[in-house]
Coordinates of C-alpha atoms and ligand atoms in Angstrom, one line a residue:
M1 CA -61.0 -69.9 18.7
S2 CA -63.0 -71.6 16.0
I3 CA -63.2 -75.3 15.5
N4 CA -60.9 -76.5 12.8
P5 CA -63.3 -77.6 10.0
I6 CA -60.7 -80.2 8.9
L7 CA -61.1 -81.9 12.2
K8 CA -64.9 -81.6 11.8
G9 CA -64.4 -83.6 8.6
V10 CA -65.3 -81.6 5.5
S11 CA -64.8 -84.8 3.5
N12 CA -67.5 -86.5 5.4
G13 CA -70.0 -84.0 4.0
F14 CA -70.1 -81.6 6.9
K15 CA -70.2 -77.9 6.1
P16 CA -67.1 -76.0 7.3
D17 CA -67.6 -73.7 10.3
P18 CA -68.6 -70.5 8.5
R19 CA -66.7 -68.4 11.0
Y20 CA -63.4 -70.0 10.1
T21 CA -61.3 -67.2 8.7
V22 CA -58.4 -66.9 6.3
S23 CA -55.9 -65.9 9.1
E24 CA -57.0 -68.9 11.2
Y25 CA -56.5 -71.2 8.3
A26 CA -53.1 -69.7 7.6
D27 CA -52.0 -70.1 11.2
D28 CA -53.3 -73.7 11.2
K29 CA -52.1 -74.9 7.8
R30 CA -49.7 -72.7 6.0
I31 CA -46.0 -73.7 5.7
L32 CA -43.8 -71.1 4.0
T33 CA -41.2 -72.6 1.7
S34 CA -37.7 -71.2 1.1
E35 CA -38.8 -70.7 -2.5
S36 CA -41.3 -68.0 -1.6
S37 CA -40.3 -66.7 1.8
A38 CA -37.3 -65.2 3.6
E39 CA -38.5 -66.8 6.7
P40 CA -39.5 -70.4 5.8
G41 CA -41.5 -72.5 8.3
R42 CA -44.9 -72.2 9.8
W43 CA -46.9 -69.0 9.0
R44 CA -47.6 -66.9 12.0
T45 CA -50.0 -64.0 11.5
S46 CA -48.7 -62.5 14.8
R47 CA -45.4 -61.9 12.9
V48 CA -47.3 -59.5 10.6
P49 CA -50.3 -58.5 12.8
F50 CA -51.5 -56.0 10.3
A51 CA -52.2 -58.8 7.9
R52 CA -54.8 -60.4 10.1
E53 CA -57.6 -58.0 9.4
I54 CA -56.8 -57.9 5.7
M55 CA -57.0 -61.7 5.4
D56 CA -60.1 -61.9 7.4
A57 CA -61.7 -59.1 5.3
C58 CA -61.3 -61.7 2.5
S59 CA -63.0 -64.5 4.5
P60 CA -66.5 -65.8 3.4
Q61 CA -68.1 -63.8 6.2
N62 CA -67.4 -60.6 4.2
G63 CA -68.9 -61.8 0.9
G64 CA -69.6 -59.1 -1.7
S65 CA -66.6 -56.9 -0.8
Q66 CA -63.6 -55.4 -2.4
V67 CA -60.4 -55.3 -0.4
K68 CA -57.6 -53.1 -1.6
V69 CA -54.0 -53.0 -0.4
M70 CA -51.5 -50.3 -1.4
K71 CA -48.2 -51.6 0.0
G72 CA -44.5 -51.3 0.2
T73 CA -42.2 -54.2 -0.4
Q74 CA -41.3 -56.9 2.2
I75 CA -44.6 -56.7 4.1
G76 CA -45.8 -60.2 3.1
G77 CA -48.2 -58.9 0.5
S78 CA -48.0 -61.9 -1.8
S79 CA -48.3 -64.4 1.1
I80 CA -51.6 -62.7 2.0
A81 CA -53.0 -63.4 -1.5
D82 CA -51.7 -67.0 -1.4
N83 CA -53.3 -67.6 2.0
I84 CA -56.6 -66.5 0.5
V85 CA -56.3 -68.9 -2.4
L86 CA -55.2 -71.8 -0.2
C87 CA -58.0 -71.3 2.3
Y88 CA -60.7 -71.2 -0.3
L89 CA -59.3 -74.2 -2.2
D90 CA -59.1 -76.2 0.9
I91 CA -62.1 -75.1 3.0
Y92 CA -64.6 -73.2 0.7
P93 CA -64.1 -74.7 -2.7
C94 CA -65.3 -72.3 -5.5
P95 CA -63.9 -70.8 -8.7
I96 CA -60.9 -68.5 -8.0
L97 CA -59.3 -66.3 -10.6
Y98 CA -55.9 -64.9 -9.9
I99 CA -54.8 -62.2 -12.4
L100 CA -51.1 -61.1 -12.7
P101 CA -49.6 -58.5 -15.0
N102 CA -48.1 -61.0 -17.5
Q103 CA -47.8 -64.7 -18.3
D104 CA -44.2 -64.9 -16.9
L105 CA -45.4 -63.7 -13.5
A106 CA -48.4 -66.0 -13.7
K107 CA -46.0 -68.9 -14.4
G108 CA -43.7 -67.8 -11.5
T109 CA -46.6 -67.5 -9.1
S110 CA -47.7 -71.0 -10.0
Q111 CA -44.3 -72.6 -9.8
R112 CA -42.7 -70.8 -6.9
R113 CA -45.7 -70.0 -4.7
I114 CA -49.0 -71.8 -5.3
T115 CA -47.6 -75.3 -6.2
P116 CA -45.0 -75.5 -3.3
A117 CA -47.6 -74.1 -0.9
I118 CA -50.2 -76.8 -1.9
R119 CA -47.5 -79.5 -1.6
N120 CA -47.0 -78.4 2.1
I121 CA -50.6 -78.9 2.9
P122 CA -51.3 -82.7 2.5
T123 CA -55.1 -82.4 3.0
L124 CA -55.2 -79.9 0.2
E125 CA -52.7 -81.7 -2.1
E126 CA -54.8 -84.8 -2.2
K127 CA -57.8 -82.8 -3.4
I128 CA -56.1 -81.4 -6.5
L129 CA -57.1 -83.1 -9.7
G130 CA -54.2 -84.4 -11.7
G131 CA -52.1 -82.7 -14.3
K132 CA -50.3 -84.0 -17.3
S133 CA -48.1 -86.4 -15.3
K134 CA -48.6 -88.0 -11.9
K135 CA -45.9 -85.8 -10.5
D136 CA -47.7 -82.5 -11.4
I137 CA -49.9 -80.8 -8.9
G138 CA -52.6 -79.8 -11.3
E139 CA -51.7 -77.9 -14.4
M140 CA -49.5 -74.9 -14.8
F141 CA -52.2 -72.2 -14.9
T142 CA -55.1 -74.2 -13.3
K143 CA -55.4 -76.1 -10.1
R144 CA -58.7 -77.9 -10.1
I145 CA -60.5 -79.4 -7.1
P146 CA -64.0 -80.9 -6.9
G147 CA -66.3 -77.8 -6.7
G148 CA -63.8 -75.2 -7.9
G149 CA -60.2 -74.4 -8.4
V150 CA -57.8 -71.6 -9.1
T151 CA -57.0 -70.3 -12.6
L152 CA -54.2 -67.9 -13.3
G153 CA -54.7 -65.2 -15.9
W154 CA -52.6 -62.3 -17.1
S155 CA -53.6 -58.7 -17.7
N156 CA -51.9 -58.2 -21.1
S157 CA -54.0 -61.0 -22.6
T158 CA -57.5 -60.5 -21.5
S159 CA -58.5 -63.6 -23.4
S160 CA -56.7 -65.5 -20.7
F161 CA -59.6 -64.7 -18.3
R162 CA -62.4 -62.7 -20.0
S163 CA -64.8 -65.6 -20.3
F164 CA -64.1 -66.7 -16.8
S165 CA -66.6 -66.4 -13.9
A166 CA -65.2 -66.6 -10.3
R167 CA -66.3 -66.1 -6.8
I168 CA -62.8 -65.0 -5.6
V169 CA -60.9 -62.6 -7.9
I170 CA -57.4 -61.7 -7.0
L171 CA -55.9 -58.8 -8.9
D172 CA -52.2 -58.9 -8.0
D173 CA -49.6 -56.2 -8.7
V174 CA -52.2 -54.1 -10.5
D175 CA -49.8 -51.2 -11.3
G176 CA -48.2 -53.6 -13.7
F177 CA -51.6 -54.0 -15.6
G178 CA -51.7 -52.2 -18.9
E179 CA -54.6 -50.9 -21.0
F180 CA -55.3 -53.0 -24.0
G181 CA -58.0 -51.2 -26.0
E182 CA -60.8 -53.2 -24.6
G183 CA -61.5 -50.9 -21.7
S184 CA -60.0 -51.1 -18.3
V185 CA -58.4 -54.4 -17.4
M186 CA -59.3 -53.6 -13.8
A187 CA -63.0 -53.3 -14.6
L188 CA -62.8 -56.4 -16.8
G189 CA -61.1 -58.3 -14.0
K190 CA -63.7 -57.2 -11.4
K191 CA -66.5 -58.1 -13.7
R192 CA -65.5 -61.8 -13.4
A193 CA -67.1 -61.9 -10.0
D194 CA -70.5 -60.5 -11.2
A195 CA -72.2 -63.9 -11.0
F196 CA -71.5 -64.0 -7.2
P197 CA -72.9 -60.6 -6.0
T198 CA -73.2 -61.5 -2.3
S199 CA -70.4 -64.0 -1.8
S200 CA -67.6 -62.7 -4.0
I201 CA -64.4 -61.3 -2.7
I202 CA -62.2 -59.1 -4.9
Y203 CA -58.7 -58.7 -3.5
I204 CA -56.6 -56.0 -5.2
N205 CA -53.0 -55.3 -4.2
S206 CA -50.0 -53.5 -5.6
T207 CA -47.1 -51.3 -4.9
P208 CA -48.0 -47.9 -6.4
T209 CA -46.3 -46.3 -9.4
Y210 CA -46.9 -42.8 -10.7
S211 CA -49.6 -40.6 -9.3
G212 CA -52.4 -40.1 -11.7
E213 CA -51.5 -43.4 -13.6
S214 CA -51.5 -45.8 -10.7
N215 CA -54.3 -48.4 -10.6
I216 CA -53.8 -49.0 -6.8
E217 CA -53.8 -45.3 -6.1
K218 CA -57.3 -45.0 -7.7
E219 CA -58.5 -48.1 -6.0
Y220 CA -57.2 -47.0 -2.6
E221 CA -58.8 -43.6 -3.1
E222 CA -62.1 -45.4 -3.6
S223 CA -61.9 -47.2 -0.3
D224 CA -62.2 -46.4 3.4
Q225 CA -58.4 -45.8 3.5
R226 CA -57.3 -47.7 6.6
E227 CA -54.0 -47.0 8.3
Y228 CA -52.4 -49.1 11.0
F229 CA -52.5 -47.3 14.3
M230 CA -50.5 -48.2 17.4
K231 CA -50.3 -46.9 21.0
C232 CA -47.3 -44.6 21.7
P233 CA -45.3 -46.4 24.3
E234 CA -44.9 -43.1 26.2
C235 CA -48.2 -41.3 26.1
S236 CA -50.5 -44.2 24.8
E237 CA -52.1 -42.0 22.2
M238 CA -52.7 -43.7 18.8
I239 CA -49.9 -43.1 16.2
V240 CA -49.3 -44.2 12.7
F241 CA -45.9 -44.7 11.0
R242 CA -45.6 -41.8 8.5
W243 CA -42.2 -41.0 6.9
E244 CA -42.5 -37.3 7.8
L245 CA -42.2 -38.3 11.5
F246 CA -39.0 -40.3 11.3
V247 CA -36.0 -38.6 12.7
F248 CA -32.4 -39.2 11.8
D249 CA -29.1 -37.4 11.1
H250 CA -26.7 -37.6 8.2
S251 CA -23.5 -36.2 7.0
N252 CA -23.2 -35.7 3.2
Y253 CA -26.1 -38.2 2.7
V254 CA -24.5 -40.9 4.9
L255 CA -26.7 -41.9 7.8
K256 CA -25.4 -41.0 11.2
G257 CA -26.7 -42.7 14.3
E258 CA -30.1 -44.4 15.0
V259 CA -33.3 -43.8 13.1
K260 CA -36.2 -43.1 15.4
F261 CA -39.9 -42.3 15.1
S262 CA -41.3 -39.2 16.9
C263 CA -44.7 -39.4 18.5
I264 CA -46.9 -36.7 17.0
H265 CA -48.6 -36.3 20.4
C266 CA -45.8 -36.2 23.0
G267 CA -42.7 -35.9 20.8
T268 CA -41.0 -38.9 22.3
L269 CA -38.4 -40.5 20.0
I270 CA -39.3 -44.1 19.7
S271 CA -36.6 -46.7 18.9
E272 CA -37.3 -49.5 16.3
K273 CA -36.8 -52.0 19.1
K274 CA -40.3 -51.2 20.3
K275 CA -41.8 -51.7 16.9
A276 CA -42.9 -55.3 17.3
H277 CA -44.5 -54.7 20.7
M278 CA -46.3 -51.6 19.4
M279 CA -47.6 -53.4 16.3
S280 CA -49.1 -56.2 18.4
E281 CA -52.9 -56.4 18.4
N282 CA -52.7 -57.3 22.1
N283 CA -51.3 -53.9 22.7
G284 CA -54.2 -52.2 21.0
A285 CA -52.8 -51.8 17.5
R286 CA -55.6 -51.7 14.9
W287 CA -56.6 -50.5 11.5
I288 CA -58.5 -47.2 11.5
P289 CA -60.3 -45.9 8.4
Q290 CA -59.3 -42.4 7.3
N291 CA -62.3 -42.3 4.9
E292 CA -64.9 -43.8 7.1
G293 CA -68.1 -45.2 5.6
H294 CA -66.8 -46.2 2.2
E295 CA -68.2 -49.5 1.1
H296 CA -64.7 -50.9 0.0
R297 CA -61.9 -51.6 2.4
G298 CA -58.5 -50.1 1.7
Y299 CA -55.3 -50.7 3.5
L300 CA -52.0 -48.7 3.3
I301 CA -48.9 -50.5 4.4
P302 CA -45.5 -48.8 4.0
S303 CA -42.4 -50.9 4.6
F304 CA -41.8 -49.2 8.0
Y305 CA -44.1 -51.9 9.4
S306 CA -42.1 -54.8 7.9
P307 CA -40.5 -57.2 10.3
W308 CA -37.9 -58.0 7.6
V309 CA -36.6 -54.5 6.8
T310 CA -35.1 -52.0 9.2
W311 CA -35.8 -48.3 9.5
E312 CA -32.1 -47.9 9.1
K313 CA -32.0 -49.5 5.7
I314 CA -35.0 -47.5 4.6
A315 CA -33.4 -44.3 5.8
R316 CA -30.1 -45.1 4.0
E317 CA -32.0 -45.7 0.7
Y318 CA -33.9 -42.5 1.2
L319 CA -30.6 -40.5 1.7
E320 CA -29.2 -42.2 -1.4
A321 CA -32.2 -41.1 -3.4
V322 CA -31.9 -37.5 -2.1
K323 CA -28.3 -37.5 -3.1
M324 CA -29.1 -38.6 -6.6
I325 CA -31.5 -35.8 -7.0
K326 CA -29.2 -33.1 -5.5
Q327 CA -26.1 -34.3 -7.3
K328 CA -27.4 -35.6 -10.6
G329 CA -30.9 -34.4 -10.9
D330 CA -31.9 -38.0 -11.2
E331 CA -35.4 -38.6 -9.6
Q332 CA -35.6 -42.3 -10.5
Y333 CA -34.3 -43.5 -7.1
M334 CA -36.7 -41.3 -5.2
Q335 CA -39.5 -42.6 -7.3
V336 CA -38.6 -46.2 -6.5
W337 CA -38.2 -45.4 -2.9
Q338 CA -41.6 -43.6 -2.7
N339 CA -43.3 -46.5 -4.4
T340 CA -41.6 -49.5 -2.7
R341 CA -40.9 -48.1 0.8
N342 CA -43.3 -45.3 1.5
A343 CA -46.0 -47.1 -0.5
R344 CA -47.1 -43.8 -2.1
P345 CA -47.6 -42.9 -5.7
F346 CA -44.8 -40.8 -7.1
I347 CA -45.7 -37.3 -8.3
K348 CA -43.8 -36.6 -11.5
K349 CA -42.1 -33.3 -11.7
L350 CA -43.8 -31.8 -14.7
A351 CA -42.9 -28.9 -16.9
G352 CA -45.7 -26.4 -17.5
V353 CA -47.0 -23.0 -16.9
D354 CA -49.4 -21.9 -14.1
I355 CA -51.3 -18.7 -14.1
V356 CA -52.4 -18.2 -10.5
D357 CA -53.2 -14.5 -10.7
R358 CA -55.8 -13.9 -13.4
N359 CA -55.7 -10.1 -12.9
S360 CA -52.1 -9.9 -13.7
R361 CA -52.7 -11.6 -17.1
V362 CA -55.8 -9.9 -18.4
E363 CA -55.8 -6.5 -20.1
V364 CA -58.5 -4.1 -21.3
Y365 CA -58.5 -4.3 -25.1
S366 CA -59.1 -1.1 -27.1
A367 CA -62.0 -2.9 -28.7
Q368 CA -63.3 -6.4 -29.0
V369 CA -60.5 -7.0 -31.5
P370 CA -57.2 -5.2 -31.0
S371 CA -55.9 -3.6 -34.2
A372 CA -52.8 -5.8 -34.3
V373 CA -55.0 -8.9 -35.1
K374 CA -54.8 -9.9 -38.7
I375 CA -57.0 -13.0 -38.7
I376 CA -59.5 -14.6 -36.4
T377 CA -60.0 -18.4 -36.0
A378 CA -62.0 -20.5 -33.6
G379 CA -61.4 -23.9 -31.9
I380 CA -64.3 -25.9 -30.6
D381 CA -64.3 -28.7 -28.0
T382 CA -67.2 -31.2 -28.2
Q383 CA -68.6 -32.6 -25.0
D384 CA -71.7 -34.8 -24.7
D385 CA -73.8 -31.9 -23.5
R386 CA -72.2 -28.8 -24.9
F387 CA -69.8 -27.1 -27.2
E388 CA -67.0 -24.9 -25.8
I389 CA -65.6 -22.3 -28.2
L390 CA -62.4 -20.2 -28.1
V391 CA -62.1 -17.3 -30.6
L392 CA -58.5 -16.4 -31.2
G393 CA -56.9 -13.4 -32.9
H394 CA -53.5 -13.9 -34.7
A395 CA -51.1 -11.0 -35.1
H396 CA -47.6 -10.8 -36.7
N397 CA -44.6 -12.4 -34.9
G398 CA -46.6 -15.2 -33.3
E399 CA -48.5 -12.8 -31.0
L400 CA -51.9 -14.2 -30.0
F401 CA -55.0 -12.4 -28.7
V402 CA -57.8 -14.4 -27.1
I403 CA -61.0 -12.7 -28.2
D404 CA -63.8 -14.7 -26.6
Y405 CA -64.7 -17.9 -24.9
A406 CA -68.2 -19.3 -25.1
V407 CA -70.2 -22.3 -24.0
I408 CA -73.2 -23.5 -26.0
M409 CA -75.2 -25.9 -23.9
G410 CA -77.1 -28.8 -25.5
D411 CA -76.3 -32.1 -27.0
P412 CA -74.1 -31.5 -30.1
Q413 CA -76.0 -34.2 -32.1
F414 CA -79.2 -32.1 -32.0
A415 CA -79.9 -29.7 -34.9
T416 CA -80.9 -27.0 -32.4
T417 CA -77.5 -27.1 -30.7
Q418 CA -75.8 -27.1 -34.1
K419 CA -77.9 -24.1 -35.2
E420 CA -76.9 -22.2 -32.1
L421 CA -73.3 -22.9 -32.9
D422 CA -73.7 -21.7 -36.5
T423 CA -75.2 -18.5 -35.1
Y424 CA -72.2 -18.0 -32.8
L425 CA -69.7 -18.8 -35.6
N426 CA -71.3 -16.2 -37.8
K427 CA -70.9 -13.5 -35.2
K428 CA -68.9 -10.4 -36.1
F429 CA -66.3 -9.0 -33.8
T430 CA -65.7 -5.3 -33.6
R431 CA -62.3 -3.7 -34.4
V432 CA -61.2 -0.5 -32.8
D433 CA -62.2 1.6 -35.8
G434 CA -65.7 0.1 -35.7
A435 CA -65.2 -2.3 -38.5
L436 CA -66.4 -5.9 -38.1
M437 CA -64.2 -9.0 -38.4
K438 CA -65.5 -12.6 -38.9
I439 CA -64.1 -16.0 -38.0
E440 CA -62.1 -17.1 -41.0
G441 CA -61.7 -20.7 -40.1
T442 CA -62.9 -23.1 -37.4
A443 CA -61.6 -26.4 -36.2
I444 CA -64.0 -28.6 -34.3
D445 CA -63.2 -31.7 -32.3
T446 CA -64.7 -34.9 -33.8
G447 CA -63.4 -37.2 -31.1
G448 CA -65.6 -38.5 -28.3
H449 CA -69.1 -39.8 -28.3
R450 CA -70.5 -37.4 -30.9
S451 CA -68.0 -38.3 -33.5
K452 CA -70.4 -39.3 -36.3
D453 CA -72.7 -36.3 -35.7
I454 CA -69.8 -33.8 -35.9
D455 CA -68.5 -35.5 -39.1
E456 CA -71.9 -35.0 -40.5
Y457 CA -72.0 -31.4 -39.3
V458 CA -68.7 -30.4 -40.9
R459 CA -69.5 -32.2 -44.1
H460 CA -72.0 -29.5 -45.0
R461 CA -69.9 -26.6 -43.9
L462 CA -66.9 -26.8 -46.1
P463 CA -67.6 -23.3 -47.7
D464 CA -67.6 -21.9 -44.1
R465 CA -64.1 -23.3 -43.6
I466 CA -65.2 -25.5 -40.7
F467 CA -62.9 -28.4 -40.3
G468 CA -63.4 -31.6 -38.3
I469 CA -60.3 -32.5 -36.5
K470 CA -59.0 -35.4 -34.5
G471 CA -56.2 -34.8 -32.0
S472 CA -53.2 -37.0 -32.2
S473 CA -51.1 -37.3 -29.1
V474 CA -48.4 -39.3 -30.8
K475 CA -45.1 -37.7 -29.9
D476 CA -43.8 -37.0 -33.4
A477 CA -47.2 -36.3 -35.0
P478 CA -47.0 -33.4 -37.4
T479 CA -49.2 -30.4 -36.4
I480 CA -51.4 -31.1 -39.4
N481 CA -51.9 -34.4 -41.2
K482 CA -53.8 -34.1 -44.4
T483 CA -53.8 -37.9 -45.1
M484 CA -56.9 -38.5 -43.2
Y485 CA -58.8 -35.8 -45.1
Q486 CA -57.5 -37.1 -48.5
L487 CA -58.5 -40.6 -47.7
T488 CA -62.0 -39.7 -46.7
D489 CA -62.5 -36.9 -49.1
R490 CA -63.9 -34.7 -46.3
N491 CA -62.8 -31.8 -44.4
L492 CA -61.3 -33.9 -41.6
V493 CA -57.8 -33.3 -40.4
S494 CA -55.5 -35.0 -37.9
V495 CA -53.8 -32.5 -35.6
G496 CA -50.6 -33.2 -33.7
T497 CA -51.5 -31.8 -30.3
I498 CA -48.1 -32.2 -28.6
R499 CA -46.3 -29.9 -31.0
I500 CA -49.0 -27.3 -30.8
K501 CA -49.1 -27.5 -27.0
D502 CA -45.3 -27.3 -26.8
N503 CA -45.4 -24.2 -28.9
F504 CA -48.4 -22.6 -27.1
Y505 CA -47.0 -23.3 -23.6
A506 CA -43.7 -21.7 -24.6
K507 CA -45.6 -18.6 -25.6
L508 CA -47.7 -18.6 -22.5
A509 CA -44.5 -18.6 -20.4
I510 CA -43.5 -15.3 -21.9
K511 CA -44.1 -12.4 -19.5
E512 CA -43.7 -9.3 -21.7
A513 CA -46.0 -8.2 -24.5
G514 CA -44.4 -8.5 -27.9
V515 CA -43.2 -11.4 -30.0
N516 CA -45.1 -14.6 -29.3
F517 CA -46.9 -13.1 -26.3
V518 CA -50.5 -14.3 -25.5
H519 CA -53.0 -11.6 -24.6
F520 CA -56.2 -12.2 -22.7
P521 CA -59.1 -9.8 -22.5
D522 CA -60.5 -8.5 -19.2
I523 CA -63.9 -10.0 -19.8
E524 CA -66.0 -12.2 -17.4
V525 CA -65.6 -15.5 -19.3
I526 CA -61.8 -15.3 -19.0
N527 CA -61.9 -16.1 -15.4
K528 CA -59.8 -18.2 -12.9
E529 CA -61.4 -21.4 -14.2
F530 CA -60.5 -20.5 -17.8
F531 CA -56.8 -20.2 -16.8
N532 CA -57.0 -23.4 -14.8
M533 CA -58.3 -25.2 -17.9
L534 CA -55.7 -23.6 -20.1
T535 CA -52.9 -24.8 -17.9
S536 CA -54.5 -28.1 -17.0
E537 CA -51.8 -30.2 -18.7
K538 CA -48.1 -30.6 -18.0
R539 CA -45.3 -32.3 -19.8
D540 CA -43.9 -35.3 -18.1
D541 CA -40.3 -36.6 -18.4
K542 CA -41.3 -38.8 -21.4
G543 CA -42.4 -35.6 -23.2
L544 CA -46.1 -36.5 -23.1
Y545 CA -48.8 -34.2 -21.8
V546 CA -50.6 -35.4 -18.7
P547 CA -53.7 -33.9 -17.1
I548 CA -53.3 -32.4 -13.7
R549 CA -56.9 -31.1 -13.5
K550 CA -60.1 -32.6 -14.7
R551 CA -61.4 -29.8 -16.9
N552 CA -59.2 -29.0 -19.9
E553 CA -61.6 -27.8 -22.6
A554 CA -59.9 -24.4 -22.9
I555 CA -56.5 -25.8 -23.8
D556 CA -58.1 -28.2 -26.3
C557 CA -60.0 -25.2 -27.9
M558 CA -56.7 -23.2 -28.0
V559 CA -54.9 -26.1 -29.8
Y560 CA -57.7 -26.3 -32.4
A561 CA -57.9 -22.5 -32.9
I562 CA -54.1 -22.5 -33.5
A563 CA -54.3 -25.5 -35.8
V564 CA -56.7 -23.7 -38.1
I565 CA -53.8 -21.4 -39.3
D566 CA -51.9 -24.5 -40.4
I567 CA -55.0 -26.1 -42.0
L568 CA -55.6 -22.9 -44.0
L569 CA -51.9 -22.8 -44.8
V570 CA -51.8 -19.1 -43.9
N571 CA -48.6 -17.2 -43.1
V572 CA -49.9 -14.7 -40.6
D573 CA -46.8 -12.6 -40.9
T574 CA -47.5 -11.8 -44.5
L575 CA -51.1 -10.8 -43.9
Q576 CA -51.8 -7.2 -44.4
H577 CA -54.4 -5.1 -42.6
P578 CA -57.7 -6.8 -43.2
L579 CA -59.7 -5.2 -46.0
I580 CA -62.9 -3.3 -45.6
H581 CA -65.4 -4.4 -48.2
I582 CA -66.9 -1.3 -49.7
G583 CA -70.6 -1.6 -49.9
E584 CA -70.8 -4.2 -47.3
A585 CA -71.1 -1.6 -44.5
E586 CA -68.1 -2.1 -42.2
M587 CA -67.7 -5.7 -42.9
I588 CA -64.1 -6.6 -43.3
E589 CA -62.4 -9.8 -44.4
T590 CA -58.9 -11.1 -44.1
V591 CA -57.4 -11.8 -47.5
I592 CA -56.1 -15.3 -47.3
K593 CA -53.3 -16.4 -49.6
P594 CA -52.6 -20.0 -49.0
I595 CA -49.0 -21.1 -49.1
Q596 CA -49.8 -23.8 -51.5
D597 CA -52.8 -22.9 -53.7
N598 CA -53.4 -26.4 -54.8
Y599 CA -54.0 -27.5 -51.3
M600 CA -57.1 -25.3 -51.0
D601 CA -58.3 -26.5 -54.4
E602 CA -58.6 -30.0 -52.9
F603 CA -61.5 -28.9 -50.7
Ligands
ZN701 ZN1 -46.5 -40.2 22.6

């Protein structure tokens, strides 16, 4: 037991005992009020034994760390953050920054949590420098003390904290943080502690939201991923509360009988009555990393560990959520349950196509270009170190034929890389009768880091029908928006990617050759990875495309290659067999008759 530094007399100029931890402070000083707690009175860490290590990981002894908590509700998560703030204010004065999702939450945290908590610790209350009136404990969003203080900021107004420098940074409820065009709020928040590299503590906590979008999911993944293990009362092996191991019965989604936990080692069904005993540190319960060795600490706490919510209640809510899915197809209840009780990010049910078996989708073309193809276009994705190119053949009735896929390595801003691209785009593709077809139009992505260079590249290639495009993922964006091009007097076009993807994925789902079918050649570059990239995005329930895999170049290229037809205003169904130019060997060219002649004149 450490000596209480208050008794040692901090005010007399003595340094506090550096071993004094946040949990010891909370046990010594914290009084929970009815405003902030279901269980008012003295704080006892033993009530929530899993919280001890989390709080102590935030003690000064662990300076320079990030502590991340992915939690369910009713496990005392906010109290942990408050204890950290109070301990530093009282014992280790320094600048503290506490960021919440919005100003209302910051106000509520100040009024209902921080201010009453300070009021209940007289030694701390007297250190707080005055607010507007004598009755105020500090100001609404700032509690200053000699040597430091706590400032509340909110994520949707980064100006509320961006100029701030703090030793302790608390990022609370981070799945409520948005993105506000100045880069990640998370990164901006963490940066506030840069001035204190060895003594800072960054404490991050939240209930998760959707997988792939959740801030706390990302943070927890980048941690040592601790879970709270306890001894099985029967076999003494270490076990962890996971939802899959809870056992209960129901009749028509109404819970029947007791909810028990089954030991993964001995199969014994454990009653909730044994929970408190099992969770006790004296009984050997402890956090065990599942991703050992990571520099940041991460803690996962589902609500099954809560002393304030029963397994029975959690199981009833679960059954209700299952019922809503089965009877109404409504997943929202399950999403809430997964996030708030199981403390796991919810995986959206996404609409999309998967091609798992490459060999069942590819076919041997009669030639490089099948005879049904009336016009060839190309779509190019620009990366920092390469171009990726898809060459696409369009036939009548919406039928598509992938002709080729190529990668040109090299930084797109360099003339050498651009020259190599030119060479590729001038390639001729052989038709079954031996005639050659060329790419009639190309759309190249001008987003990303090489934007200016690609703008410049396309500027000189108008006669080659190479168009710079910017993808627009606005839901109702038209497939092609000429406004941008008209404004800038260049061959730059905005492409509504959602509509084109909708259309393409609908085609991809068709299983029989014919109208709207997409054909793939049996060539080496059209491999498993190509199909993974092509199906790397799925539509969520809001109608937006979300990535499910990292690499997506092929689908982007496909969208651009399709967009070319709209940019050229070609009606593929009216195109006749491409003409062979007499005298130009076997060179053939598609006769393009734009739908609106005046549109092409503008180029
Ligand atoms: Zn057991």
